[in-house]
Amino acid sequence: MNKHIFSILLLVCTLFVQAQQSVQGTITSNKLPIEAATVAIPDAHLETISSQNGTYFFSSVPKGKHKLIVSCVGYQTQIIDITIPIAQQSVNINLEESVHQMDELIISTAFNKIQSQNVMKVEHQSLKSMQQKGVTSLAEGLATIPGVSQISTGTSIGKPVIRGLSGNRVLVYNQGVRLENQQFGEEHGLGLNDTGIESVEVIKGPASLLYGSDALGGVLYFNPEKFARVNSQQFNYHYKYFTNTQGTSQTLSYKLSGESLKFSTRIAQNNHADYTIPNKNRIVNTRFKELDFKTALGYISKYFNTIFSYNFNKIDLGIPEKDLEIPEGESSNNKNPLYPKQKVLGQIASWNSVFFFKYSKLETDLGYIDNHRNEFENSEIPILNMKLKTFNYTAKYYLPKGKYLESIVGVQGMYQKNSNYGEELLIPNASTQDFGVFATANYEKNKHTFQAGLRYDYRNINTITHGIANEEGYFAGNDKKFKSINGSLGYKTEWKKNTIVRLNVASGFRAPNLAELTSNGVHEGSNRYEKGNNDLKNEQNLQTDINIEYRNPHFELFVNGFYNRINNYIYIAPTAEELDGYLVYQYEQNNAYLFGGEAGVHFHPHPLDWLHIITTFECVTGKRTSGENLPLIPANKWNMNVKIDLKEYKNLSNSYFTINTDYFLKQNKISLFETPTQDYVLVNLGLGTKITLGKSVFDVYCNANNIFNKNYIAHLSRLKIDGMPNMGRNFMFGVNFTW
């Protein structure tokens, strides 16, 4: 009897070990152990660092196929496919030295490869590096990435622009789900706080294959911060002070991780007064206040892992109007917005799950997004009161991987409802339904990689009749259906030693949004009367991209070029009509094209290993096929960044000093209702270090932006029409404390 009980217990234990197995090994370079290398299995949310002897250990890894990724500063990132149960007892990895930035795993593309293996070039930027540039908002930080700009209204409102396209042509993903927050409006900001975000990935060009409608111009994919390492907890406090706006930004977070359960929570607050221009006057009502809360709970099991995430964001911000400039002696440091103003409440709830099978896996994402936007004219009774509720879902099945072939099939959809409760309506009450199905495959052999995919999308927009015909605020009921088939084809090869060439051709589409189809009224945020066009068709584009990269131990070069043809390009243009004292603008369509690119050099001369010289240039031109220039095309930009890595000294490490110069060229390729913008140069300085005291770590840094107090107006500033300059000199001081 005891013998049978023992046999049963032994069998149960054996099955458990087979389902969830330990993985261990040693990280070396030139046969020497590497300490503090990061070893991660991303889809199982497992991460550790190598010991002094170079060893690492994961006690329990779910069964199925995983990617084991090893990265360390000064070495090339390595990625290895493992299958649990694993055949060998140890997975040992040898790293090769590299002075360039670590190769990052790219999450936003189909097969989650590191950048050097990707068929598509994707820009990756950590939020830590953005914050250390002294930016006052997330949108301002995104504009430091080559090929990305922002349409700004002071410091509080920023809309990302990717290669000349913005609004509903740029899709934003956060917490793994699509963000919907009435992004059609130029004065409707990004709606995200930068805390609790690990990094951002930028797809520059059509990405409808994976993301459907609205990914015609590109995708901003925000990766949430990681959980604490297994069996550990972590506290963090981050504080920043900005002299120009007398603003503060602070955040407090806590993380706790066991073998299976993982938890994180974070609260953040931003407060800024009106910003100061070079003559020391302030631009009234550019002030804002923001409160942000994030939390996540994860569970890792034998056969699956699942993460629930929640984000609440509240922002109160002023809308600059007439009499924008306040003399220095009358300036106010008040951070409470004046009328007119906006109050925006946003909530994102997401649920990501990965189910592991023997040779394949299924990934699902469910999201609920609630956006409540109020605009106030002269009292606390909102003129505009819009509620947008969105439910979206994605399911991707990763088929068993062959020797050379990987493939994915998936479905994606969305249900959205817009409701109005205010005195005025900008867009009608309406519902939107999306459904898409797609398939993509990646074939890799020797030094050649091919990637292709196909997708079908369907969108239905149903609007409700409101108001009296031929009067302001009237909306006719309608039922619109839009369909599109899109595909992509990409090729990557290691053309010569140290040289990678990528060529991609992809189509994308965008169905007209509610504002473009139905608008009929004064929009206080833009100070104009807007009329929709019910006859608008799908925007459909085809973009060709080429990317060439060359890298050796001390020199790196990249060149990106693109040509983007858009049929039925939708834009808003002024008419000769005037209603209620406002100029009337109406949505129109015409074929258009954009072309341009980015180029850059990273020089790291030997033996001056402490010196980094990085320079980039970006340009874009946009025109209608009839010859007129497209509106809101950013000025060409040249950037030079010199970074000096300082030697370690006692408790100080990772110390640096930077000099950054931005030269924005004159923009005279303008649309009929724009004015030219003069060229200007901005110089920024940065200094920082890491202080280690026992188990506590401080990151201390400071920045001096626009150090020469240059008086300038950015081409994409919405205050340009009033002749209002951008921010003058601004000092920022920050401390990031982790224990």
XYZ file of C-alpha atoms in Angstrom:
739
model
C 0.000 0.000 0.000
C 2.741 2.443 1.010
C 4.571 1.488 -2.172
C 1.546 2.510 -4.292
C 1.131 5.815 -2.416
C 4.820 6.570 -2.939
C 4.499 5.784 -6.674
C 1.476 8.086 -7.032
C 3.261 10.955 -5.233
C 6.324 10.429 -7.389
C 4.182 10.536 -10.549
C 2.432 13.772 -9.457
C 5.762 15.434 -8.686
C 7.158 14.278 -12.029
C 4.180 15.711 -13.919
C 4.556 19.039 -12.099
C 8.248 19.268 -12.895
C 7.560 18.453 -16.547
C 4.881 21.121 -16.761
C 6.901 23.808 -15.056
C 10.661 23.381 -15.198
C 13.703 25.265 -13.988
C 16.102 26.873 -16.454
C 19.676 27.758 -15.561
C 22.996 28.509 -17.180
C 26.073 30.714 -17.323
C 26.648 33.986 -19.182
C 30.200 34.449 -20.469
C 32.276 36.473 -22.909
C 35.651 35.212 -24.119
C 35.311 32.406 -21.531
C 35.013 34.933 -18.664
C 31.797 35.189 -16.582
C 29.629 38.307 -16.983
C 28.050 39.760 -13.861
C 24.773 41.758 -13.843
C 23.613 40.675 -17.306
C 19.823 40.830 -17.627
C 18.271 37.443 -18.447
C 14.574 37.446 -19.332
C 11.762 35.254 -20.625
C 9.327 38.046 -21.611
C 6.152 36.083 -22.363
C 6.382 34.439 -18.917
C 7.199 37.801 -17.258
C 10.387 36.343 -15.761
C 13.576 38.340 -15.331
C 16.765 38.012 -13.298
C 20.398 39.141 -13.375
C 23.496 36.988 -13.579
C 25.609 36.465 -10.454
C 29.263 37.321 -9.927
C 30.072 33.935 -11.469
C 27.844 34.666 -14.482
C 25.180 32.152 -13.454
C 21.412 32.643 -13.634
C 18.445 30.533 -12.502
C 14.677 30.431 -13.098
C 12.913 28.056 -10.736
C 9.661 27.639 -12.684
C 9.077 28.305 -16.376
C 5.711 27.407 -18.000
C 5.742 24.631 -20.579
C 5.887 25.477 -24.269
C 8.131 27.567 -26.499
C 9.760 30.751 -25.190
C 12.380 33.304 -26.125
C 15.299 33.580 -23.686
C 16.888 37.032 -24.009
C 20.232 38.091 -22.538
C 21.354 41.729 -22.598
C 24.138 43.678 -20.949
C 25.662 47.108 -21.474
C 28.741 46.746 -23.677
C 27.584 43.488 -25.316
C 25.347 42.424 -28.186
C 21.918 41.194 -27.121
C 21.352 37.455 -27.637
C 18.001 35.743 -28.153
C 17.562 31.957 -27.947
C 14.483 29.783 -28.502
C 13.853 27.258 -25.716
C 11.149 24.620 -25.306
C 9.857 23.458 -21.922
C 10.341 20.603 -21.011
C 13.910 21.399 -21.979
C 16.375 18.755 -23.146
C 19.591 20.153 -21.717
C 20.149 20.942 -18.039
C 21.927 24.245 -18.700
C 21.496 26.987 -21.296
C 24.873 28.695 -21.497
C 25.242 31.861 -23.552
C 28.304 33.648 -24.879
C 28.026 37.407 -25.500
C 30.070 39.412 -27.976
C 31.345 42.869 -27.066
C 29.644 45.942 -28.565
C 30.022 49.622 -27.698
C 26.635 50.518 -29.163
C 23.255 50.606 -27.486
C 21.785 47.255 -26.435
C 19.555 45.561 -29.009
C 15.993 45.711 -27.665
C 13.166 43.210 -28.034
C 10.435 44.774 -30.188
C 6.913 44.013 -28.929
C 4.842 45.989 -31.455
C 5.741 43.824 -34.465
C 4.315 40.409 -35.224
C 7.051 38.025 -34.102
C 8.643 39.910 -31.164
C 12.233 39.825 -32.369
C 15.163 41.993 -31.362
C 15.704 45.014 -33.582
C 18.599 43.579 -35.591
C 16.411 40.575 -36.562
C 13.316 42.594 -37.476
C 12.208 42.877 -41.085
C 10.647 46.251 -40.290
C 12.689 49.098 -38.802
C 11.099 50.195 -35.515
C 12.288 53.096 -33.369
C 12.703 52.179 -29.695
C 13.154 54.716 -26.902
C 13.146 54.179 -23.148
C 11.004 56.581 -21.130
C 13.887 57.053 -18.707
C 16.030 58.550 -21.460
C 13.154 60.842 -22.497
C 12.566 62.082 -18.959
C 16.244 62.855 -18.575
C 15.980 65.286 -21.505
C 13.968 67.683 -19.342
C 10.707 67.443 -21.315
C 7.504 68.676 -19.652
C 5.165 66.148 -21.301
C 5.140 62.744 -22.940
C 4.282 64.250 -26.340
C 7.296 66.570 -26.093
C 9.501 63.573 -25.324
C 8.180 61.651 -28.338
C 9.147 64.596 -30.555
C 12.826 63.901 -29.783
C 12.607 60.617 -31.769
C 13.694 60.960 -35.435
C 10.618 61.100 -37.668
C 8.273 62.116 -34.824
C 6.985 65.646 -34.121
C 4.098 67.159 -32.169
C 1.225 69.572 -32.780
C 1.297 71.592 -29.571
C -0.955 74.031 -27.747
C 1.364 75.408 -25.102
C 2.906 72.823 -22.804
C -0.272 70.974 -21.844
C -1.569 69.681 -25.195
C 0.542 67.706 -27.624
C -0.488 65.439 -30.510
C 2.156 63.118 -31.986
C 2.993 63.447 -35.680
C 4.719 60.595 -37.541
C 6.250 61.611 -40.864
C 3.661 64.338 -41.396
C 0.588 62.330 -40.315
C -1.300 62.740 -37.029
C -4.669 62.439 -35.289
C -6.692 59.438 -36.452
C -3.878 58.438 -38.808
C -1.597 57.542 -35.884
C -2.704 54.703 -33.643
C -1.729 54.608 -29.963
C -1.467 51.375 -27.983
C -1.115 51.318 -24.203
C -1.299 48.317 -21.861
C -1.577 46.165 -24.988
C -4.868 47.712 -26.146
C -5.898 50.421 -28.575
C -6.361 53.870 -26.998
C -9.480 55.790 -28.046
C -9.945 59.330 -26.676
C -11.552 61.537 -29.353
C -8.150 61.916 -31.012
C -9.637 63.639 -34.071
C -9.306 67.091 -32.432
C -6.079 69.079 -32.805
C -6.478 70.349 -29.231
C -7.165 66.838 -27.885
C -3.896 65.704 -26.341
C -2.273 62.303 -26.117
C -4.081 61.499 -22.865
C -1.260 59.491 -21.273
C 1.088 60.158 -18.379
C 4.704 59.090 -18.834
C 5.051 57.364 -15.452
C 4.715 53.594 -15.292
C 5.803 53.231 -18.923
C 9.002 51.327 -19.671
C 9.520 52.320 -23.311
C 7.848 53.355 -26.534
C 8.119 51.769 -29.972
C 7.363 53.765 -33.110
C 6.243 52.077 -36.327
C 6.643 54.706 -39.042
C 4.266 53.802 -41.827
C 1.127 51.722 -42.461
C 0.583 48.991 -39.889
C -2.995 48.041 -40.749
C -1.966 44.383 -41.022
C -1.730 44.050 -37.228
C -3.768 47.043 -36.088
C -6.520 47.722 -38.642
C -8.063 51.109 -39.411
C -6.249 54.289 -38.317
C -2.782 52.699 -38.426
C -2.320 54.330 -41.826
C 0.462 56.672 -40.687
C 2.045 54.606 -37.948
C 1.750 53.264 -34.424
C 2.967 54.435 -31.027
C 3.229 51.329 -28.849
C 3.826 51.988 -25.138
C 5.277 49.109 -23.118
C 4.312 49.140 -19.420
C 7.029 48.911 -16.794
C 8.061 45.422 -15.725
C 7.120 43.753 -12.469
C 9.747 43.374 -9.754
C 12.060 40.379 -10.059
C 10.879 37.059 -8.591
C 10.623 37.000 -4.780
C 11.407 40.688 -4.370
C 9.740 44.023 -3.703
C 10.629 47.541 -4.782
C 9.719 51.104 -3.804
C 10.326 54.074 -6.082
C 9.909 57.845 -5.712
C 10.576 60.194 -8.634
C 10.494 63.999 -8.349
C 11.084 66.701 -10.983
C 10.998 70.500 -10.792
C 10.734 72.868 -13.792
C 11.785 76.493 -13.325
C 9.990 77.955 -16.362
C 6.502 76.862 -15.323
C 7.357 76.512 -11.633
C 5.989 73.055 -12.213
C 6.435 69.824 -10.310
C 6.085 66.196 -11.291
C 6.197 63.431 -8.725
C 5.359 59.752 -8.609
C 5.400 57.020 -5.973
C 5.287 53.306 -6.788
C 5.438 49.889 -5.142
C 6.076 46.455 -6.706
C 5.873 42.970 -5.214
C 6.588 39.665 -6.981
C 6.445 36.062 -5.857
C 6.858 32.881 -7.888
C 3.353 33.138 -9.372
C 1.667 36.339 -8.186
C 2.925 39.773 -9.219
C 1.639 43.221 -8.257
C 2.488 46.844 -8.985
C 0.860 50.191 -8.258
C 1.808 53.786 -8.972
C 0.369 57.269 -8.413
C 1.619 60.429 -10.125
C 0.856 64.144 -10.090
C 1.836 67.012 -12.410
C 1.232 70.723 -11.829
C 2.396 73.532 -14.129
C 1.699 77.269 -14.244
C 1.608 79.333 -17.458
C 4.862 79.012 -19.348
C 7.310 81.907 -19.676
C 8.554 83.216 -23.022
C 12.003 84.783 -23.583
C 10.842 88.348 -22.736
C 9.831 86.997 -19.277
C 6.099 87.401 -19.934
C 3.775 84.432 -19.562
C 1.306 82.891 -22.017
C -1.948 82.906 -20.103
C -3.952 79.733 -19.532
C -1.290 77.280 -20.694
C -1.360 75.906 -17.152
C -2.499 72.395 -16.291
C -2.950 69.909 -13.444
C -2.807 66.138 -13.845
C -3.431 63.130 -11.614
C -2.597 59.594 -12.733
C -3.017 56.178 -11.109
C -1.842 52.817 -12.455
C -1.977 49.307 -11.058
C -1.402 45.791 -12.394
C -1.884 42.261 -11.085
C -0.298 39.245 -12.764
C -0.480 35.491 -12.310
C 1.989 33.004 -13.814
C 0.909 29.344 -13.915
C 2.019 26.072 -15.496
C 0.027 26.557 -18.668
C -0.704 30.277 -18.974
C -0.013 33.724 -17.608
C -2.454 36.572 -17.264
C -2.162 40.255 -16.348
C -4.904 42.710 -15.464
C -3.951 46.394 -15.716
C -5.844 49.579 -14.866
C -5.059 53.243 -15.486
C -6.987 56.323 -14.335
C -5.984 59.748 -15.641
C -7.487 63.144 -14.866
C -6.216 66.339 -16.444
C -7.480 69.921 -16.085
C -6.002 72.258 -18.655
C -6.534 75.741 -19.964
C -7.324 76.625 -23.577
C -5.281 79.708 -24.596
C -7.449 82.339 -26.302
C -7.289 86.088 -26.892
C -4.964 88.388 -24.910
C -2.564 85.492 -24.570
C 0.446 87.370 -23.222
C 0.606 88.597 -19.608
C 3.279 91.206 -18.732
C 5.966 90.061 -16.313
C 4.736 92.210 -13.434
C 1.192 90.840 -13.714
C 2.102 87.192 -14.210
C 0.512 84.535 -12.082
C 1.942 81.305 -10.748
C -1.543 79.883 -10.272
C -1.859 76.353 -11.631
C -5.687 76.271 -11.720
C -6.877 76.690 -15.345
C -8.971 79.706 -16.314
C -11.932 79.736 -18.712
C -12.094 78.441 -21.392
C -10.727 75.107 -20.226
C -10.929 71.349 -20.614
C -11.365 68.581 -18.084
C -10.640 65.080 -19.343
C -11.120 61.855 -17.399
C -9.686 58.696 -18.890
C -9.776 55.061 -17.770
C -8.100 52.043 -19.348
C -8.746 48.502 -18.140
C -6.916 45.720 -19.972
C -6.548 41.980 -19.600
C -3.695 40.220 -21.377
C -3.366 36.424 -21.339
C -0.971 33.971 -22.980
C -1.846 30.263 -23.154
C 1.113 27.943 -23.769
C 0.780 24.707 -25.706
C 3.483 22.202 -26.536
C 4.669 23.901 -29.733
C 2.371 26.908 -30.060
C 0.627 29.587 -28.023
C -2.491 31.749 -27.987
C -2.386 35.402 -26.905
C -5.514 37.416 -26.104
C -6.016 41.081 -25.234
C -9.271 42.541 -23.929
C -9.610 46.260 -23.333
C -12.145 48.753 -22.004
C -11.450 52.456 -22.506
C -13.625 55.191 -20.998
C -13.005 58.796 -22.076
C -15.038 61.667 -20.633
C -14.232 65.057 -22.173
C -15.663 68.365 -20.924
C -15.034 71.805 -22.412
C -16.047 74.895 -20.423
C -16.560 78.381 -21.873
C -17.275 80.700 -18.933
C -18.824 78.589 -16.159
C -18.653 75.144 -14.597
C -21.491 74.029 -16.853
C -19.769 72.282 -19.767
C -20.503 73.482 -23.283
C -19.236 70.168 -24.653
C -19.743 67.019 -22.603
C -18.780 63.870 -24.503
C -18.451 60.317 -23.236
C -16.704 57.727 -25.366
C -16.828 54.091 -24.276
C -14.772 51.533 -26.189
C -14.410 47.781 -25.880
C -11.768 46.109 -28.047
C -10.301 42.635 -28.369
C -7.455 40.839 -30.123
C -6.665 37.129 -30.365
C -3.458 35.861 -31.997
C -2.582 32.215 -32.456
C 1.120 31.473 -32.984
C 1.288 28.289 -35.044
C 3.994 25.685 -34.374
C 7.311 26.998 -35.621
C 9.029 25.168 -38.451
C 12.717 25.083 -39.183
C 12.556 28.357 -41.111
C 8.915 29.454 -40.917
C 6.864 31.232 -38.235
C 3.222 32.179 -38.728
C 0.352 33.889 -36.912
C -3.394 34.063 -37.529
C -5.671 36.390 -35.625
C -8.896 38.311 -35.212
C -9.423 41.817 -33.903
C -12.462 43.949 -33.208
C -13.937 46.950 -31.452
C -17.287 48.271 -30.280
C -17.510 51.972 -29.503
C -20.283 54.265 -28.336
C -20.191 58.072 -28.319
C -22.736 59.950 -26.170
C -23.335 63.689 -25.701
C -24.650 65.360 -22.549
C -23.627 68.987 -23.091
C -25.388 72.094 -24.332
C -23.616 71.868 -27.701
C -22.734 68.881 -29.851
C -19.610 68.664 -31.975
C -20.301 65.121 -33.195
C -23.536 63.104 -32.850
C -24.456 60.202 -30.645
C -23.165 57.194 -32.542
C -21.846 53.658 -32.389
C -18.905 52.148 -34.272
C -18.167 48.466 -34.838
C -14.923 47.041 -36.227
C -13.963 43.520 -37.190
C -10.771 42.282 -38.807
C -9.085 38.968 -39.566
C -5.432 38.610 -40.526
C -2.563 36.206 -41.158
C 1.175 36.817 -41.361
C 4.275 34.671 -41.814
C 8.023 35.087 -41.359
C 10.536 32.984 -43.311
C 14.191 33.140 -42.234
C 17.070 31.188 -43.722
C 20.761 31.985 -43.563
C 21.062 35.777 -43.887
C 17.722 36.343 -45.639
C 14.331 37.003 -44.050
C 10.968 37.429 -45.788
C 7.769 38.542 -44.096
C 4.290 38.806 -45.620
C 0.720 39.201 -44.443
C -2.882 39.824 -45.492
C -5.861 41.343 -43.652
C -9.556 42.055 -44.177
C -11.385 44.796 -42.218
C -14.991 45.883 -41.861
C -16.287 49.004 -40.070
C -19.868 50.106 -39.454
C -20.720 53.617 -38.179
C -24.295 54.295 -37.089
C -25.357 57.844 -36.130
C -28.567 59.112 -34.530
C -30.583 62.077 -35.863
C -30.355 65.158 -33.655
C -31.644 68.740 -33.900
C -33.434 70.704 -36.614
C -32.392 70.502 -40.255
C -30.280 73.380 -41.630
C -29.484 74.698 -38.145
C -26.316 74.508 -36.079
C -26.101 71.254 -34.173
C -28.235 69.282 -36.644
C -27.042 65.752 -37.401
C -28.790 63.456 -39.848
C -29.064 59.809 -38.908
C -26.890 57.563 -41.021
C -25.563 54.058 -41.388
C -22.147 53.875 -43.068
C -20.161 50.760 -43.939
C -16.480 50.648 -44.874
C -14.406 47.660 -46.032
C -10.758 47.211 -46.928
C -8.203 44.512 -47.774
C -4.566 45.265 -46.990
C -1.256 43.482 -47.098
C 2.450 43.858 -46.487
C 5.641 42.365 -47.867
C 9.086 42.807 -46.346
C 12.632 41.625 -46.920
C 15.761 41.877 -44.749
C 19.264 40.698 -45.504
C 22.773 41.040 -44.176
C 24.041 42.432 -47.459
C 27.695 42.606 -46.468
C 29.527 42.232 -43.187
C 28.025 44.663 -40.623
C 25.469 45.917 -43.184
C 21.712 45.280 -42.970
C 19.276 46.218 -45.742
C 15.496 46.256 -45.295
C 12.814 46.806 -47.930
C 9.114 46.956 -47.035
C 5.960 47.617 -49.033
C 2.694 47.900 -47.103
C -0.815 49.177 -47.647
C -3.046 50.724 -45.023
C -6.438 52.316 -44.695
C -8.453 54.651 -42.523
C -12.208 54.953 -42.447
C -13.479 58.542 -41.984
C -14.123 59.376 -38.344
C -17.294 60.837 -36.851
C -15.986 64.397 -36.895
C -15.088 64.212 -40.594
C -18.446 62.708 -41.543
C -20.851 64.640 -39.337
C -19.404 67.787 -37.674
C -21.817 70.733 -37.662
C -21.019 73.423 -35.133
C -18.531 75.663 -33.369
C -15.605 73.863 -31.755
C -14.474 76.047 -28.849
C -11.091 74.354 -28.717
C -10.224 75.349 -32.294
C -12.296 78.568 -32.512
C -13.935 77.698 -35.833
C -17.208 76.380 -37.268
C -16.628 72.845 -38.572
C -18.747 71.032 -41.157
C -18.500 67.337 -41.938
C -18.864 65.575 -45.277
C -21.079 62.498 -45.413
C -19.719 61.489 -48.839
C -16.176 60.806 -47.648
C -14.574 57.499 -48.637
C -11.840 55.364 -47.096
C -8.346 56.771 -47.111
C -6.157 54.111 -48.726
C -2.377 54.259 -48.875
C 0.625 52.340 -50.140
C 4.040 53.041 -48.650
C 7.484 51.849 -49.674
C 10.276 51.936 -47.076
C 13.966 51.253 -47.416
C 16.405 51.077 -44.519
C 20.182 50.618 -44.636
C 22.252 50.154 -41.474
C 25.994 49.808 -41.127
C 27.690 49.088 -37.804
C 31.240 48.367 -36.673
C 32.702 48.612 -33.158
C 33.181 52.399 -33.367
C 30.842 53.680 -36.044
C 27.152 53.312 -36.836
C 25.208 54.687 -39.800
C 21.555 54.432 -40.790
C 19.490 55.797 -43.677
C 15.684 55.500 -43.891
C 13.689 56.561 -46.950
C 9.967 56.363 -47.677
C 7.333 57.237 -50.270
C 3.706 57.218 -49.133
C 0.848 57.518 -51.647
C -2.581 58.223 -50.075
C -5.768 58.037 -52.111
C -8.777 60.033 -50.834
C -6.687 61.975 -48.284
C -9.074 63.799 -45.915
C -8.322 67.330 -44.715
C -10.190 70.319 -43.332
C -10.021 73.561 -45.284
C -11.449 77.071 -44.835
C -14.395 78.170 -46.970
C -15.563 81.663 -47.866
C -18.524 81.210 -45.533
C -18.959 82.618 -42.022
C -21.491 81.481 -39.403
C -22.130 82.937 -35.931
C -19.004 85.067 -36.261
C -16.755 82.079 -36.993
C -15.017 81.089 -40.221
C -16.485 77.877 -41.636
C -14.117 74.954 -42.256
C -15.243 71.841 -44.149
C -13.733 68.397 -44.662
C -12.619 67.549 -48.204
C -10.786 64.733 -50.034
C -8.015 64.596 -52.590
C -5.187 62.239 -53.473
C -1.882 63.044 -51.802
C 1.649 61.790 -51.327
C 4.413 62.200 -48.761
C 8.092 61.378 -49.040
C 11.252 61.879 -47.012
C 13.203 59.994 -44.398
C 15.784 60.038 -41.646
C 19.540 59.543 -41.552
C 21.966 59.351 -38.662
C 25.504 58.632 -37.519
C 26.802 57.394 -34.154
C 30.561 57.890 -33.798
C 32.335 56.263 -30.853
C 36.072 56.809 -31.494
C 38.721 54.505 -30.068
C 40.433 54.949 -27.616
C 38.041 57.737 -26.501
C 35.503 55.194 -25.245
C 33.847 57.850 -23.088
C 32.801 59.984 -26.077
C 29.617 59.558 -28.157
C 28.819 61.820 -31.108
C 25.340 61.246 -32.523
C 23.824 63.274 -35.335
C 20.529 62.808 -37.203
C 18.614 64.552 -39.969
C 14.927 64.139 -40.771
C 12.777 65.564 -43.547
C 9.287 65.130 -44.950
C 7.360 66.699 -47.831
C 3.607 66.352 -48.283
C 1.539 67.428 -51.290
C -1.818 66.860 -52.883
C -1.566 65.466 -56.395
C -3.024 68.764 -57.622
C 0.173 70.447 -56.418
C -0.858 72.167 -53.177
C 1.139 71.467 -50.024
C -0.486 69.440 -47.258
C -1.104 71.231 -43.948
C 0.731 70.554 -40.691
C 3.912 69.151 -42.223
C 6.799 69.509 -39.737
C 9.897 71.500 -40.614
C 13.035 69.588 -41.547
C 15.291 69.053 -38.537
C 18.974 68.417 -37.856
C 20.133 67.210 -34.437
C 23.608 66.922 -32.953
C 24.137 65.254 -29.590
C 27.501 64.935 -27.846
C 27.557 62.685 -24.794
C 30.485 62.231 -22.419
C 30.454 59.217 -20.091
C 32.262 60.150 -16.884
C 34.409 57.734 -14.884
C 33.008 55.918 -11.875
C 33.973 57.529 -8.586
C 33.272 55.853 -5.229
C 29.455 55.576 -5.024
C 28.880 57.391 -8.337
C 28.293 55.466 -11.578
C 26.670 55.938 -14.999
C 27.606 59.628 -14.844
C 27.206 61.637 -18.036
C 27.219 65.105 -19.573
C 25.385 65.969 -22.807
C 25.233 68.883 -25.220
C 22.263 68.705 -27.584
C 21.648 71.035 -30.533
C 18.458 71.103 -32.622
C 18.357 73.075 -35.850
C 14.856 73.457 -37.312
C 15.038 74.596 -40.926
C 12.746 77.211 -42.422
C 9.360 75.793 -43.386
C 7.946 77.513 -46.450
C 6.228 74.487 -48.013
C 2.896 75.450 -46.513
C -0.788 74.993 -47.267
C -3.063 77.855 -48.316
C -4.113 78.730 -44.759
C -0.677 78.489 -43.115
C 2.189 80.981 -42.848
C 5.930 80.310 -43.252
C 8.073 79.596 -40.191
C 11.607 80.909 -39.779
C 14.502 78.623 -38.926
C 15.921 78.510 -35.400
C 18.477 76.717 -33.239
C 17.933 75.350 -29.726
C 20.759 74.257 -27.429
C 20.160 71.993 -24.422
C 22.530 70.746 -21.705
C 22.200 67.678 -19.469
C 24.080 66.205 -16.518
C 23.339 63.143 -14.387
C 24.695 60.343 -12.223
C 23.664 57.271 -10.238
C 24.383 57.192 -6.497
C 24.448 53.804 -4.741
C 24.098 53.649 -0.955
C 23.780 50.036 0.173
C 20.653 48.620 -1.478
C 19.304 52.096 -2.267
C 19.907 53.764 -5.629
C 19.466 57.447 -6.579
C 19.389 58.764 -10.138
C 20.092 62.501 -9.983
C 19.977 64.630 -13.122
C 19.438 68.192 -14.329
C 18.801 69.841 -17.684
C 19.010 73.326 -19.129
C 16.742 73.481 -22.180
C 16.831 76.405 -24.613
C 19.881 77.558 -22.680
C 20.287 80.718 -24.807
C 16.635 81.735 -24.271
C 15.909 81.706 -28.009
C 12.711 83.457 -29.100
C 11.055 81.112 -31.623
C 7.711 79.761 -32.810
C 7.461 76.093 -33.775
C 5.749 75.478 -37.104
C 3.253 73.025 -35.572
C 2.367 75.255 -32.610
C -1.339 76.101 -32.562
C -0.422 79.420 -30.906
C 1.546 80.413 -34.017
C -1.508 82.105 -35.530
C -1.467 84.553 -32.585
C 2.283 85.139 -32.852
C 2.958 83.560 -29.465
C 6.503 82.194 -28.945
C 7.296 78.810 -27.484
C 8.825 78.316 -24.055
C 11.957 80.226 -23.102
C 14.843 78.960 -20.993
C 13.879 76.107 -18.662
C 15.924 74.372 -15.979
C 14.780 70.959 -14.776
C 16.036 69.089 -11.710
C 15.136 65.454 -11.066
C 15.799 62.714 -8.542
C 14.709 59.099 -8.946
C 15.032 57.104 -5.709
C 14.701 53.279 -5.698
C 14.967 51.007 -2.686
